[in-house]
Each structure stands twice: as C-alpha cells, then as structure tokens.
C-alpha cells in the first residue's frame, strides 16, 4: 500500500514538473507587438537611412558577420553571398528577416541573424546655440536635449521661435516646435534670436 502511494506521489510530482517545464520552454521570449510603453510595437520602429552604421551577426558564422557597415547614400549595404541589399526605410527587424530569408536553405539550414545599430545618422542644430552643427541622433531626442548636445542655448535664444525641417520633407518647410518636440535623425533644428 505504501509503495502505491509513493508511486502516485512521484507521478504527480513528475507531471507537475513536466507542465511547469513546458510552460517555461514554450513561452515566446520575443516581445509581442503592442507591449512596449510609449510605442505601438515592442520592436524598434526606427527606420534605417543613409549614414546609419549597422552590425550584422550570424551566430556561428563569422564569415557572414559584418561590423560597422555604413549605409550608402542610396540606402544600401553590401553583404556576402547576397550582394547589395536595399535597406532604406527598413527597421532593424525587417533587415534581420531579409538576411535570414536570403541565407535560409541555399546557405544555412536555420540561420540566426542579429542586427544592431552601431551609429545613428546625425541631426543638425543651427542658430542660437553654443555649438551649431551635426550631432549623432539618440533615441528619445527632443528639442531641449538637442540644444543641450549643442552646448545649450545662447543668451539671446528665443524660446518661441524654434523650427524644424523634417528629414524626407521634399518641400523643406520649417515647422514651429517647442522644447518637448521630438527630433528625428536627419532633422534640421533652427533656434532663432529673440529681440526682447
């Protein structure tokens, strides 16, 4: 009788362990869309453009891993066995999928590809800041942060006459902004002088 109860106890214990292990190992480690605070996707929505520098890693394949590849002015990157890839406007996730699909089958059975941005293309600050010029973009950049990177506002800087020309705006129309407006890569921020 004791032997049966011990066997029953061990069976229940093994069953609960198997259920726990299955839920642990089958849960998706990749964030699902819509889970990131402040964005519509848990994946990066940053769009690649000319001047960005990326690192591409294919796990276990050093000859297919490339460091510090700068996107050309046409928005392409050279890649072994796949040639020149047009990646302008793609996200990092899009580029990972493109390379994975290109390598799968012909070259590798199950390629695992990781793409990271090593260096963002610059944004530009003109006008009444201490050090006007181009600066590397940083995620979460606002007008206030952009001015700080450019050495801060000059004494005569206007707090109401600030304009940005967005990258990709063919009309190049300056849009009035405030200190909390988000600045993107390639944007041109101008801080005008206050006369009072």
Short mmCIF file of C-alpha atoms in Angstrom, two decimals:
data_model
loop_
_atom_site.label_atom_id
_atom_site.label_comp_id
_atom_site.label_asym_id
_atom_site.label_seq_id
_atom_site.Cartn_x
_atom_site.Cartn_y
_atom_site.Cartn_z
CA UNK A 1 0.00 0.00 0.00
CA UNK A 2 2.80 2.39 0.90
CA UNK A 3 4.55 1.56 -2.38
CA UNK A 4 1.48 2.59 -4.42
CA UNK A 5 1.11 5.90 -2.58
CA UNK A 6 4.81 6.67 -3.11
CA UNK A 7 4.46 5.85 -6.84
CA UNK A 8 1.32 8.02 -7.02
CA UNK A 9 3.08 10.90 -5.27
CA UNK A 10 6.09 10.64 -7.60
CA UNK A 11 3.82 10.51 -10.67
CA UNK A 12 2.04 13.70 -9.58
CA UNK A 13 5.36 15.36 -8.88
CA UNK A 14 6.75 14.42 -12.32
CA UNK A 15 3.55 15.54 -14.04
CA UNK A 16 3.61 18.96 -12.34
CA UNK A 17 7.30 19.34 -13.25
CA UNK A 18 6.56 18.47 -16.90
CA UNK A 19 3.74 21.03 -17.06
CA UNK A 20 5.95 23.70 -15.47
CA UNK A 21 8.84 22.89 -17.83
CA UNK A 22 6.58 23.00 -20.88
CA UNK A 23 5.19 26.43 -19.96
CA UNK A 24 8.71 27.69 -19.27
CA UNK A 25 10.23 26.45 -22.52
CA UNK A 26 7.35 27.19 -24.87
CA UNK A 27 6.79 30.77 -23.80
CA UNK A 28 7.83 33.16 -26.54
CA UNK A 29 10.94 35.09 -25.46
CA UNK A 30 10.38 37.63 -28.27
CA UNK A 31 8.17 40.55 -27.17
CA UNK A 32 4.82 40.65 -28.87
CA UNK A 33 3.68 43.72 -30.75
CA UNK A 34 1.90 46.33 -28.70
CA UNK A 35 3.75 45.60 -25.45
CA UNK A 36 6.25 48.45 -25.33
CA UNK A 37 5.32 51.51 -23.32
CA UNK A 38 5.01 54.61 -25.44
CA UNK A 39 5.02 52.82 -28.79
CA UNK A 40 2.75 50.72 -30.95
CA UNK A 41 5.30 47.91 -31.09
CA UNK A 42 7.79 46.24 -28.80
CA UNK A 43 10.17 46.21 -31.77
CA UNK A 44 12.18 49.24 -32.84
CA UNK A 45 10.30 51.49 -35.24
CA UNK A 46 13.48 53.37 -36.20
CA UNK A 47 13.81 53.45 -40.00
CA UNK A 48 17.28 52.96 -41.46
CA UNK A 49 18.65 55.67 -43.73
CA UNK A 50 21.81 56.80 -45.49
CA UNK A 51 24.61 57.34 -42.97
CA UNK A 52 23.45 54.82 -40.35
CA UNK A 53 26.05 52.23 -39.32
CA UNK A 54 24.91 48.67 -38.52
CA UNK A 55 26.45 45.48 -37.16
CA UNK A 56 25.18 42.21 -38.63
CA UNK A 57 25.85 38.96 -36.76
CA UNK A 58 25.01 35.47 -37.96
CA UNK A 59 25.50 33.17 -34.96
CA UNK A 60 28.14 30.51 -35.59
CA UNK A 61 29.11 32.02 -38.97
CA UNK A 62 31.95 34.51 -38.54
CA UNK A 63 32.45 34.96 -42.28
CA UNK A 64 28.83 36.14 -42.62
CA UNK A 65 29.03 38.52 -39.63
CA UNK A 66 29.96 42.10 -40.51
CA UNK A 67 30.79 45.02 -38.22
CA UNK A 68 30.32 48.75 -38.79
CA UNK A 69 28.66 48.71 -42.21
CA UNK A 70 27.61 52.24 -43.20
CA UNK A 71 24.51 52.58 -45.38
CA UNK A 72 25.38 54.21 -48.69
CA UNK A 73 23.71 57.39 -49.95
CA UNK A 74 21.29 55.09 -51.83
CA UNK A 75 20.41 53.28 -48.58
CA UNK A 76 22.13 50.01 -49.45
CA UNK A 77 24.59 47.74 -47.65
CA UNK A 78 26.97 45.22 -49.23
CA UNK A 79 26.54 41.72 -47.81
CA UNK A 80 28.42 38.48 -48.59
CA UNK A 81 26.61 35.95 -50.82
CA UNK A 82 23.51 38.17 -51.06
CA UNK A 83 25.13 41.17 -52.75
CA UNK A 84 23.97 44.77 -52.37
CA UNK A 85 20.87 44.91 -50.13
CA UNK A 86 18.50 47.87 -50.42
CA UNK A 87 17.52 48.61 -46.81
CA UNK A 88 16.42 52.26 -46.96
CA UNK A 89 13.36 52.72 -44.75
CA UNK A 90 13.59 49.27 -43.18
CA UNK A 91 13.59 48.64 -39.43
CA UNK A 92 16.27 46.51 -37.79
CA UNK A 93 13.73 43.66 -37.61
CA UNK A 94 12.99 43.99 -41.34
CA UNK A 95 16.71 43.71 -42.14
CA UNK A 96 17.11 40.67 -39.86
CA UNK A 97 14.23 38.93 -41.70
CA UNK A 98 15.64 39.88 -45.13
CA UNK A 99 19.05 38.37 -44.36
CA UNK A 100 17.56 35.31 -42.64
CA UNK A 101 15.35 34.57 -45.65
CA UNK A 102 18.25 35.14 -48.06
CA UNK A 103 20.54 32.73 -46.21
CA UNK A 104 17.96 30.07 -45.34
CA UNK A 105 18.06 26.96 -47.49
CA UNK A 106 20.76 27.88 -50.01
CA UNK A 107 23.48 28.63 -47.47
CA UNK A 108 22.32 27.71 -43.96
CA UNK A 109 19.65 25.41 -42.57
CA UNK A 110 18.46 27.64 -39.72
CA UNK A 111 20.30 30.99 -39.71
CA UNK A 112 20.06 33.12 -36.57
CA UNK A 113 20.65 36.74 -37.52
CA UNK A 114 21.02 39.76 -35.25
CA UNK A 115 21.26 43.35 -36.50
CA UNK A 116 22.16 46.27 -34.25
CA UNK A 117 22.57 49.96 -34.95
CA UNK A 118 26.14 50.93 -34.12
CA UNK A 119 25.83 54.60 -35.06
CA UNK A 120 22.78 56.68 -35.94
CA UNK A 121 22.84 59.23 -38.74
CA UNK A 122 23.13 62.81 -37.47
CA UNK A 123 20.61 65.56 -36.86
CA UNK A 124 21.54 69.24 -37.20
CA UNK A 125 21.19 72.30 -34.97
CA UNK A 126 21.53 75.86 -36.30
CA UNK A 127 21.11 79.30 -34.84
CA UNK A 128 21.30 80.45 -31.25
CA UNK A 129 23.13 77.53 -29.64
CA UNK A 130 26.72 77.50 -28.41
CA UNK A 131 27.98 74.88 -30.88
CA UNK A 132 25.84 74.66 -34.05
CA UNK A 133 26.45 71.63 -36.26
CA UNK A 134 25.64 67.98 -36.80
CA UNK A 135 25.33 65.53 -33.89
CA UNK A 136 24.68 61.78 -33.75
CA UNK A 137 20.99 61.05 -33.23
CA UNK A 138 19.94 59.43 -29.96
CA UNK A 139 16.61 57.68 -29.37
CA UNK A 140 14.23 59.85 -27.34
CA UNK A 141 15.74 63.10 -28.60
CA UNK A 142 13.75 66.31 -28.05
CA UNK A 143 14.45 69.96 -28.90
CA UNK A 144 15.62 70.54 -25.31
CA UNK A 145 18.06 67.60 -25.46
CA UNK A 146 19.26 68.57 -28.94
CA UNK A 147 20.09 72.08 -27.72
CA UNK A 148 21.94 70.60 -24.73
CA UNK A 149 24.07 68.45 -27.04
CA UNK A 150 24.90 71.61 -28.99
CA UNK A 151 26.26 73.31 -25.88
CA UNK A 152 22.98 74.87 -24.71
CA UNK A 153 21.06 77.97 -25.74
CA UNK A 154 22.80 81.30 -26.17
CA UNK A 155 21.62 84.18 -24.02
CA UNK A 156 19.58 85.71 -26.85
CA UNK A 157 17.93 82.45 -27.96
CA UNK A 158 14.19 82.64 -28.46
CA UNK A 159 12.04 80.16 -26.58
CA UNK A 160 9.17 80.66 -29.04
CA UNK A 161 10.93 80.86 -32.42
CA UNK A 162 12.18 77.32 -32.89
CA UNK A 163 11.66 75.45 -36.17
CA UNK A 164 12.45 72.02 -37.56
CA UNK A 165 12.73 70.80 -41.13
CA UNK A 166 11.98 67.08 -41.11
CA UNK A 167 14.16 64.62 -42.97
CA UNK A 168 12.31 63.43 -46.04
CA UNK A 169 10.17 66.57 -46.36
CA UNK A 170 10.57 67.36 -50.04
CA UNK A 171 9.15 70.86 -49.55
CA UNK A 172 11.75 71.56 -46.81
CA UNK A 173 9.10 73.51 -44.90
CA UNK A 174 10.12 74.67 -41.39
CA UNK A 175 7.57 73.66 -38.75
CA UNK A 176 7.28 75.55 -35.46
CA UNK A 177 8.20 73.41 -32.43
CA UNK A 178 8.53 73.67 -28.66
CA UNK A 179 11.11 72.33 -26.20
CA UNK A 180 9.41 68.93 -25.90
CA UNK A 181 9.01 68.24 -29.63
CA UNK A 182 10.67 65.01 -30.75
CA UNK A 183 13.63 65.37 -33.11
CA UNK A 184 14.42 62.60 -35.57
CA UNK A 185 17.58 61.59 -37.40
CA UNK A 186 18.36 63.88 -40.32
CA UNK A 187 16.12 66.67 -38.96
CA UNK A 188 17.39 70.26 -39.06
CA UNK A 189 16.56 72.31 -35.96
CA UNK A 190 16.88 76.10 -36.05
CA UNK A 191 16.74 78.29 -32.94
CA UNK A 192 16.15 81.93 -33.81
CA UNK A 193 17.24 85.03 -31.93
CA UNK A 194 14.94 86.82 -29.52
CA UNK A 195 14.88 90.59 -29.83
CA UNK A 196 13.37 91.26 -26.42
#
